[in-house]
Amino acid sequence: MVARRRVARVSDDARTAGPEPPLDVRPPKREAAGVAGVVHAMADVVEEPGLGRGLKALRLVNQHGGFDCPGCAWPEPDRPHPAEFCENGAKAVAEEATRKRADAAFFAAHPLSELRTWSDHRLGRSGRLTEPLLRDADADHYRPVSWDDALDLVAGALRDVRAAGTPDRAAFYTSGRTSNEAAFLYQLLARKLGTNNLPDCSNMCHESSGTALTETIGVGKGSVSLADITDHADLVVVVGQNPGTNHPRMLTALEAAKDRGARIVAINPLPEAGLRTFRNPQRARGIVGRGTRLADRFLQVRLAGDLALFQAVNRLLLERDDAARDRGRPPVLDHDFIAAHTDGFEQAAAAWRALSWTDVHDATGLDRSEIEAFADDVVGARNVVVCWAMGLTQHRHAVATIREVVNFLLLRGNIGRPGAGACPVRGHSNVQGDRTMGIWERPPATFLDALGAEFGFEPPRDPGHDTVDTIRAMRDGRIDVFLTMGGNFAAATPDTDVTEAALATVPLTVHVSTKLNRSHVVPGRRSLILPCLGRTERDDGGRGRAARATAPRFVTVEDSMSVVHSSRGTLRPASDLLRSEPAIVADLARRVLGDDDPAPWAEFGDDYSRIRESISRVVPGFEDFERRVAEPGGFVLPHPPRDARRFPTATGRARFTVNPLDVVRVPEGRLLLQTVRSHDQFNTTVYGQDDRYRGVTGGRRVVFVNPHDLAELGVTDGQTVDLVSEWHAGAAGNGGSSGNGGTAGTGGTGDAGTTAETHGTAAPQERRAPGFRVVAFPTAKGCAAAYYPETNVLVPLDHTAEGSNTPASKSVVIRLEP
Ligand SMILES: Nc1nc2c(c(=O)[nH]1)N[C@H]1C(S)=C(S)[C@@H](COP(=O)(O)OP(=O)(O)OC[C@H]3O[C@@H](n4cnc5c(=O)[nH]c(N)nc54)[C@H](O)[C@@H]3O)O[C@H]1N2
Ligand SMILES: Nc1nc2c(c(=O)[nH]1)N[C@H]1C(S)=C(S)[C@@H](COP(=O)(O)OP(=O)(O)OC[C@H]3O[C@@H](n4cnc5c(=O)[nH]c(N)nc54)[C@H](O)[C@@H]3O)O[C@H]1N2
Ligand SMILES: [Mo]
């Protein structure tokens, strides 16, 4: 439908200087992967680490005894394929294994004032960081500094906030690539200092899932294993997720399910390539054949329409059950399960019976017949799995939506038996493990009790700041020291201008990182960069050649399906001065807490089995950790709903919830914008300027809009526009610092309501992202899409999900301004 056009290129990033190839748009792809994907990835590997180093690394990705792919959190099969990685995993490896270096000479040549004008892509391509760097107060350059001086500086600042009795003036951010061992030490340091300020990327990611699942089934993690999908499910619903780009190995699992005869339903405003057809590069058929048609049904829902959609399906299941009973047919609902294991069914049923089909249509953009057909799929399937990602979690009503998905599963007993369950597909490779290790601003009391008992101290009990609250605290001058363990806080968080200004007020920021990124160039007044080993690299504890004969140290991670396994890098480190994350945290903690602290920090930094020993006593499910993680493939953590239909909720039962339908209505002439990933990025790391599946090459400042909307708005395909977001302060009325909704239980009163995303008479606050190229695209009507992180400038800090405080970056009201 979209003809191929070439236009004068809008600079890929307003901050980039210099000419680049023109932006080009072609029709979107209908299928994912195949040979093109592998060729594309190998091109990256050859350019960055070089072929030898690259192949050495790729041979060990996701293998027993090798390292965990630094990409996504999709699990590995029990017997990994010899090439158990995907195109995008290969890019993640190449990014880390690159031969380029951002060394002292680089920082001498490039002042911060210059680096700030570089695009995220260009910053990342500077190469690996090689030695500790310090930016003195308000200086324009980073300069090399010794590890001792760097760590003493941080330790002094942390001791100061503790001595002043204000440990909450420190905050400890974590990104989800951090290993279990490093995460455990990091949260221990924060809590020994006296604060629960442990914001993490999860706050922007699956927090809504964790909140909704904890309330309803008692465990905030997914309840399925890989085999449930590949071997047992009859129906897999993939909603709010783009696996072709973000979890490519999931397509192999979906293909296996299809081969067995399972059905797949995709629910998405965008017709994503991977959801349609998949050519598996690991199978001959995928390379030469026509590929597997994956989705049997595609429901093109409007953004934020899933709450209404699942309510409507639940209503239909209820009605069909009534009809079956009247006709003496077998029931449609699993009444035995409902009676034995759940509560709240009657209230939920009453709310579904009161649902208005007009509201459902307005919210979803779908006809009743499409939803009836989906209900047919559900009734025809004994075992159903629902998989989801950011398309459900990053909306105002995200928690309510996921609670409604749980209702959907509970109605037919689709939890706690093979082939059925909830599958929130996690993002970062160890984001789930970090949470298990206590990277959480609101840890359960049982965790703190065990931590305190193991280390003989009284951990702080007040909730800490999550990510959004940390930004608010910085903005209000309440943070003195900000540490980040990986990640790219400035670029990943919402409201870029507000966040960058907030960061600039912090007296000291400290970044443990592998590569240069935007956060390093918009730091606090004083700033340190502490360079660390990556997943792919050999960790021989700084002993260098002397240790070559012994096996390098390993760390552990937990995937999206609660499997814990080891990860051991093999490549030569990018520099001899790099230290491992656990070693950095242990050395810092020793300097902060002093040598008489009872925790054995020196041993922790040297011998990770000592850390695992403590973990085995503090974290349930990790008993006998060292031995069990040595098994090939590791071990699976317990999950009572999955394992035994035991629901550790407030009532000891799985909970049906009533989730008031709040139809998101967008004012005339406005669109609802979602901010998504292209095929050529990992979060804020931009690998390249292309989005092959969506047909875009040579640029990222594009906005995808439905052609009918363009006609109504009087905007044409190819035109350059500013994206202007409109926000009424207070319109969201969301939790703010009250954060997680806690024990809302059956949640709310059941009144259906309506929210105009912007309303009231006062003029809205405006935020602007200039210079986007309009692309006519078959997205759902009224909905637009553009890439993150460029569009974070448009997402208001206070626009967050109720109950999880996750930025609602998939529903931002915008107008297009020529
Ligand atoms: N290569 C690569 N892999 C990655 C990442 C990466 O950046 N690159 N990031 C990792 C991380 S941290 C994460 S969290 C995951 C993210 O994985 P995804 O969640 O797949 O990532 P997004 O690009 O945010 O895509 C959101 C999808 O949900 C759809 N969507 C948006 N809003 C709605 C809605 O209201 N309803 C429905 N039904 N669908 C909606 C969008 O059209 C899109 O298909 O991927 C991980 N893996
Ligand atoms: N608008 C919008 N905003 C979003 C999202 C969205 O969909 N839309 N998605 C949100 C989501 S789901 C997430 S998870 C967050 C991501 O937020 P973050 O996790 O903070 O961001 P990343 O881009 O994954 O972090 C990349 C950086 O991590 C560092 N790094 C890489 N590997 C390592 C390592 O092994 N060790 C250390 N110490 N550092 C390392 C490198 O310096 C790299 O630049 O963004 C969120 N922001
Ligand atoms: Mo994420």
GROMACS .gro file of C-alpha atoms in nm, residues 359-619:
model
  261
  359ASP     CA    1  -1.795   0.113   2.496
  360VAL     CA    2  -1.620  -0.202   2.381
  361HIS     CA    3  -1.636  -0.091   2.022
  362ASP     CA    4  -1.515   0.259   2.105
  363ALA     CA    5  -1.224   0.128   2.308
  364THR     CA    6  -1.110  -0.154   2.080
  365GLY     CA    7  -1.215  -0.041   1.733
  366LEU     CA    8  -1.319  -0.405   1.682
  367ASP     CA    9  -1.657  -0.540   1.572
  368ARG     CA   10  -1.842  -0.776   1.795
  369SER     CA   11  -1.809  -1.050   1.532
  370GLU     CA   12  -1.429  -1.036   1.557
  371ILE     CA   13  -1.446  -1.076   1.933
  372GLU     CA   14  -1.700  -1.361   1.896
  373ALA     CA   15  -1.453  -1.538   1.664
  374PHE     CA   16  -1.179  -1.500   1.924
  375ALA     CA   17  -1.416  -1.647   2.184
  376ASP     CA   18  -1.468  -1.944   1.948
  377ASP     CA   19  -1.091  -2.002   1.946
  378VAL     CA   20  -1.088  -1.993   2.324
  379VAL     CA   21  -1.375  -2.234   2.368
  380GLY     CA   22  -1.219  -2.470   2.113
  381ALA     CA   23  -0.891  -2.483   2.306
  382ARG     CA   24  -0.841  -2.690   2.616
  383ASN     CA   25  -0.512  -2.520   2.714
  384VAL     CA   26  -0.451  -2.149   2.667
  385VAL     CA   27  -0.136  -1.943   2.725
  386VAL     CA   28  -0.140  -1.564   2.711
  387CYS     CA   29   0.194  -1.394   2.631
  388TRP     CA   30   0.236  -1.020   2.663
  389ALA     CA   31   0.493  -0.743   2.689
  390MET     CA   32   0.505  -0.363   2.676
  391GLY     CA   33   0.186  -0.324   2.472
  392LEU     CA   34  -0.005  -0.411   2.791
  393THR     CA   35   0.222  -0.272   3.063
  394GLN     CA   36   0.283   0.086   2.952
  395HIS     CA   37  -0.067   0.230   2.969
  396ARG     CA   38  -0.263   0.416   3.235
  397HIS     CA   39  -0.485   0.114   3.293
  398ALA     CA   40  -0.210  -0.143   3.253
  399VAL     CA   41  -0.255  -0.309   3.591
  400ALA     CA   42  -0.631  -0.335   3.542
  401THR     CA   43  -0.578  -0.479   3.194
  402ILE     CA   44  -0.344  -0.750   3.319
  403ARG     CA   45  -0.581  -0.831   3.606
  404GLU     CA   46  -0.847  -0.878   3.338
  405VAL     CA   47  -0.617  -1.115   3.148
  406VAL     CA   48  -0.591  -1.316   3.469
  407ASN     CA   49  -0.973  -1.321   3.492
  408PHE     CA   50  -0.973  -1.459   3.139
  409LEU     CA   51  -0.735  -1.740   3.235
  410LEU     CA   52  -0.916  -1.822   3.560
  411LEU     CA   53  -1.255  -1.862   3.391
  412ARG     CA   54  -1.150  -2.183   3.219
  413GLY     CA   55  -0.896  -2.297   3.477
  414ASN     CA   56  -0.607  -2.202   3.250
  415ILE     CA   57  -0.352  -2.181   3.524
  416GLY     CA   58  -0.156  -2.444   3.708
  417ARG     CA   59  -0.178  -2.717   3.447
  418PRO     CA   60   0.035  -2.811   3.145
  419GLY     CA   61  -0.005  -2.593   2.839
  420ALA     CA   62  -0.183  -2.311   3.019
  421GLY     CA   63  -0.099  -1.993   3.203
  422ALA     CA   64   0.026  -1.637   3.216
  423CYS     CA   65   0.343  -1.551   3.026
  424PRO     CA   66   0.468  -1.194   3.075
  425VAL     CA   67   0.767  -1.197   2.839
  426ARG     CA   68   1.045  -1.012   3.016
  427GLY     CA   69   1.280  -0.769   2.852
  428HIS     CA   70   1.638  -0.761   2.978
  429SER     CA   71   1.816  -1.092   3.016
  430ASN     CA   72   1.823  -1.081   3.398
  431VAL     CA   73   1.555  -0.830   3.487
  432GLN     CA   74   1.351  -1.100   3.658
  433GLY     CA   75   1.652  -1.228   3.853
  434ASP     CA   76   1.741  -0.881   3.977
  435ARG     CA   77   1.398  -0.851   4.135
  436THR     CA   78   1.434  -1.195   4.290
  437MET     CA   79   1.763  -1.074   4.443
  438GLY     CA   80   1.591  -0.780   4.612
  439ILE     CA   81   1.633  -0.501   4.357
  440TRP     CA   82   1.298  -0.361   4.462
  441GLU     CA   83   1.196  -0.037   4.624
  442ARG     CA   84   0.916  -0.222   4.809
  443PRO     CA   85   1.058  -0.555   4.913
  444PRO     CA   86   0.838  -0.800   5.102
  445ALA     CA   87   0.895  -0.803   5.478
  446THR     CA   88   0.991  -1.171   5.462
  447PHE     CA   89   1.284  -1.086   5.235
  448LEU     CA   90   1.407  -0.809   5.464
  449ASP     CA   91   1.375  -1.036   5.767
  450ALA     CA   92   1.590  -1.302   5.604
  451LEU     CA   93   1.844  -1.046   5.482
  452GLY     CA   94   1.870  -0.892   5.828
  453ALA     CA   95   1.913  -1.235   5.988
  454GLU     CA   96   2.187  -1.338   5.745
  455PHE     CA   97   2.390  -1.021   5.791
  456GLY     CA   98   2.299  -0.924   6.147
  457PHE     CA   99   2.143  -0.582   6.084
  458GLU     CA  100   1.802  -0.417   6.077
  459PRO     CA  101   1.718  -0.331   5.714
  460PRO     CA  102   1.516  -0.015   5.645
  461ARG     CA  103   1.143  -0.081   5.618
  462ASP     CA  104   1.010   0.237   5.455
  463PRO     CA  105   0.939   0.201   5.083
  464GLY     CA  106   1.204   0.355   4.861
  465HIS     CA  107   1.179   0.554   4.538
  466ASP     CA  108   1.092   0.382   4.213
  467THR     CA  109   1.222   0.524   3.885
  468VAL     CA  110   0.966   0.802   3.841
  469ASP     CA  111   0.986   0.899   4.208
  470THR     CA  112   1.364   0.911   4.187
  471ILE     CA  113   1.336   1.170   3.909
  472ARG     CA  114   1.090   1.370   4.118
  473ALA     CA  115   1.326   1.352   4.415
  474MET     CA  116   1.620   1.473   4.204
  475ARG     CA  117   1.411   1.752   4.059
  476ASP     CA  118   1.321   1.862   4.412
  477GLY     CA  119   1.683   1.856   4.530
  478ARG     CA  120   1.642   1.548   4.749
  479ILE     CA  121   1.917   1.328   4.600
  480ASP     CA  122   2.290   1.375   4.670
  481VAL     CA  123   2.436   1.055   4.528
  482PHE     CA  124   2.294   0.859   4.235
  483LEU     CA  125   2.449   0.528   4.135
  484THR     CA  126   2.356   0.330   3.826
  485MET     CA  127   2.443  -0.034   3.777
  486GLY     CA  128   2.420  -0.048   3.398
  487GLY     CA  129   2.144   0.103   3.190
  488ASN     CA  130   2.098   0.448   3.047
  489PHE     CA  131   1.880   0.633   3.292
  490ALA     CA  132   1.869   0.970   3.110
  491ALA     CA  133   1.759   0.819   2.780
  492ALA     CA  134   1.531   0.540   2.906
  493THR     CA  135   1.317   0.750   3.139
  494PRO     CA  136   1.025   0.972   3.037
  495ASP     CA  137   1.015   1.350   3.001
  496THR     CA  138   1.372   1.389   2.877
  497ASP     CA  139   1.401   1.763   2.941
  498VAL     CA  140   1.270   1.734   3.297
  499THR     CA  141   1.486   1.430   3.366
  500GLU     CA  142   1.806   1.577   3.225
  501ALA     CA  143   1.755   1.894   3.427
  502ALA     CA  144   1.689   1.684   3.738
  503LEU     CA  145   2.006   1.480   3.685
  504ALA     CA  146   2.215   1.794   3.644
  505THR     CA  147   2.131   1.903   4.000
  506VAL     CA  148   2.264   1.586   4.163
  507PRO     CA  149   2.601   1.652   4.335
  508LEU     CA  150   2.746   1.311   4.237
  509THR     CA  151   2.636   1.056   3.974
  510VAL     CA  152   2.818   0.724   3.934
  511HIS     CA  153   2.774   0.498   3.632
  512VAL     CA  154   2.894   0.138   3.619
  513SER     CA  155   2.890   0.079   3.244
  514THR     CA  156   3.035  -0.107   2.952
  515LYS     CA  157   2.978   0.161   2.689
  516LEU     CA  158   2.937   0.533   2.662
  517ASN     CA  159   2.578   0.654   2.657
  518ARG     CA  160   2.367   0.967   2.698
  519SER     CA  161   2.350   0.938   3.076
  520HIS     CA  162   2.726   0.990   3.096
  521VAL     CA  163   2.709   1.315   2.902
  522VAL     CA  164   2.418   1.469   3.096
  523PRO     CA  165   2.546   1.371   3.442
  524GLY     CA  166   2.539   1.524   3.787
  525ARG     CA  167   2.772   1.810   3.889
  526ARG     CA  168   3.047   1.561   3.958
  527SER     CA  169   3.036   1.231   3.779
  528LEU     CA  170   3.221   0.902   3.764
  529ILE     CA  171   3.219   0.631   3.500
  530LEU     CA  172   3.330   0.292   3.631
  531PRO     CA  173   3.398   0.054   3.341
  532CYS     CA  174   3.301  -0.310   3.388
  533LEU     CA  175   3.329  -0.647   3.220
  534GLY     CA  176   3.041  -0.753   2.996
  535ARG     CA  177   2.871  -1.092   2.973
  536THR     CA  178   3.092  -1.212   2.692
  537GLU     CA  179   3.420  -1.147   2.874
  538ARG     CA  180   3.643  -1.373   3.075
  539ASP     CA  181   3.631  -1.288   3.446
  540ASP     CA  182   3.953  -1.404   3.607
  541GLY     CA  183   3.934  -1.174   3.905
  542GLY     CA  184   4.200  -0.932   3.785
  543ARG     CA  185   4.467  -1.201   3.801
  544GLY     CA  186   4.528  -1.173   3.429
  545ARG     CA  187   4.751  -1.433   3.265
  546ALA     CA  188   4.836  -1.596   3.596
  547ALA     CA  189   4.480  -1.725   3.617
  548ARG     CA  190   4.449  -1.847   3.260
  549ALA     CA  191   4.490  -2.207   3.366
  550THR     CA  192   4.189  -2.199   3.596
  551ALA     CA  193   3.828  -2.172   3.483
  552PRO     CA  194   3.707  -1.812   3.478
  553ARG     CA  195   3.447  -1.710   3.735
  554PHE     CA  196   3.081  -1.738   3.646
  555VAL     CA  197   2.769  -1.553   3.749
  556THR     CA  198   2.405  -1.658   3.736
  557VAL     CA  199   2.087  -1.524   3.579
  558GLU     CA  200   1.713  -1.606   3.581
  559ASP     CA  201   1.515  -1.607   3.258
  560SER     CA  202   1.155  -1.511   3.190
  561MET     CA  203   1.036  -1.857   3.295
  562SER     CA  204   1.211  -1.868   3.634
  563VAL     CA  205   1.500  -2.090   3.518
  564VAL     CA  206   1.826  -2.002   3.697
  565HIS     CA  207   2.148  -2.091   3.520
  566SER     CA  208   2.512  -1.988   3.498
  567SER     CA  209   2.682  -1.751   3.256
  568ARG     CA  210   3.054  -1.755   3.191
  569GLY     CA  211   3.228  -1.523   2.948
  570THR     CA  212   3.531  -1.626   2.744
  571LEU     CA  213   3.646  -1.332   2.533
  572ARG     CA  214   3.952  -1.135   2.633
  573PRO     CA  215   3.833  -0.823   2.825
  574ALA     CA  216   3.823  -0.494   2.637
  575SER     CA  217   4.086  -0.355   2.876
  576ASP     CA  218   4.298  -0.485   3.162
  577LEU     CA  219   4.152  -0.218   3.387
  578LEU     CA  220   3.796  -0.348   3.371
  579ARG     CA  221   3.649  -0.499   3.685
  580SER     CA  222   3.350  -0.723   3.726
  581GLU     CA  223   3.025  -0.581   3.864
  582PRO     CA  224   3.031  -0.793   4.182
  583ALA     CA  225   3.393  -0.695   4.245
  584ILE     CA  226   3.314  -0.324   4.204
  585VAL     CA  227   3.019  -0.338   4.444
  586ALA     CA  228   3.209  -0.543   4.701
  587ASP     CA  229   3.509  -0.308   4.696
  588LEU     CA  230   3.283  -0.004   4.724
  589ALA     CA  231   3.085  -0.158   5.012
  590ARG     CA  232   3.402  -0.236   5.205
  591ARG     CA  233   3.509   0.127   5.172
  592VAL     CA  234   3.167   0.258   5.277
  593LEU     CA  235   3.101   0.020   5.565
  594GLY     CA  236   3.455  -0.030   5.691
  595ASP     CA  237   3.660  -0.343   5.748
  596ASP     CA  238   3.475  -0.432   6.065
  597ASP     CA  239   3.143  -0.475   5.883
  598PRO     CA  240   3.037  -0.835   5.946
  599ALA     CA  241   2.958  -0.907   5.579
  600PRO     CA  242   3.266  -1.068   5.416
  601TRP     CA  243   3.301  -0.809   5.138
  602ALA     CA  244   3.655  -0.899   5.041
  603GLU     CA  245   3.558  -1.263   4.997
  604PHE     CA  246   3.240  -1.167   4.813
  605GLY     CA  247   3.440  -0.971   4.560
  606ASP     CA  248   3.682  -1.254   4.506
  607ASP     CA  249   3.477  -1.571   4.524
  608TYR     CA  250   3.121  -1.556   4.396
  609SER     CA  251   3.032  -1.891   4.549
  610ARG     CA  252   3.040  -1.703   4.883
  611ILE     CA  253   2.771  -1.468   4.751
  612ARG     CA  254   2.566  -1.766   4.632
  613GLU     CA  255   2.598  -1.921   4.974
  614SER     CA  256   2.433  -1.616   5.131
  615ILE     CA  257   2.169  -1.605   4.857
  616SER     CA  258   2.086  -1.968   4.929
  617ARG     CA  259   2.000  -1.874   5.288
  618VAL     CA  260   1.813  -1.550   5.212
  619VAL     CA  261   1.611  -1.611   4.895
   0.00000   0.00000   0.00000
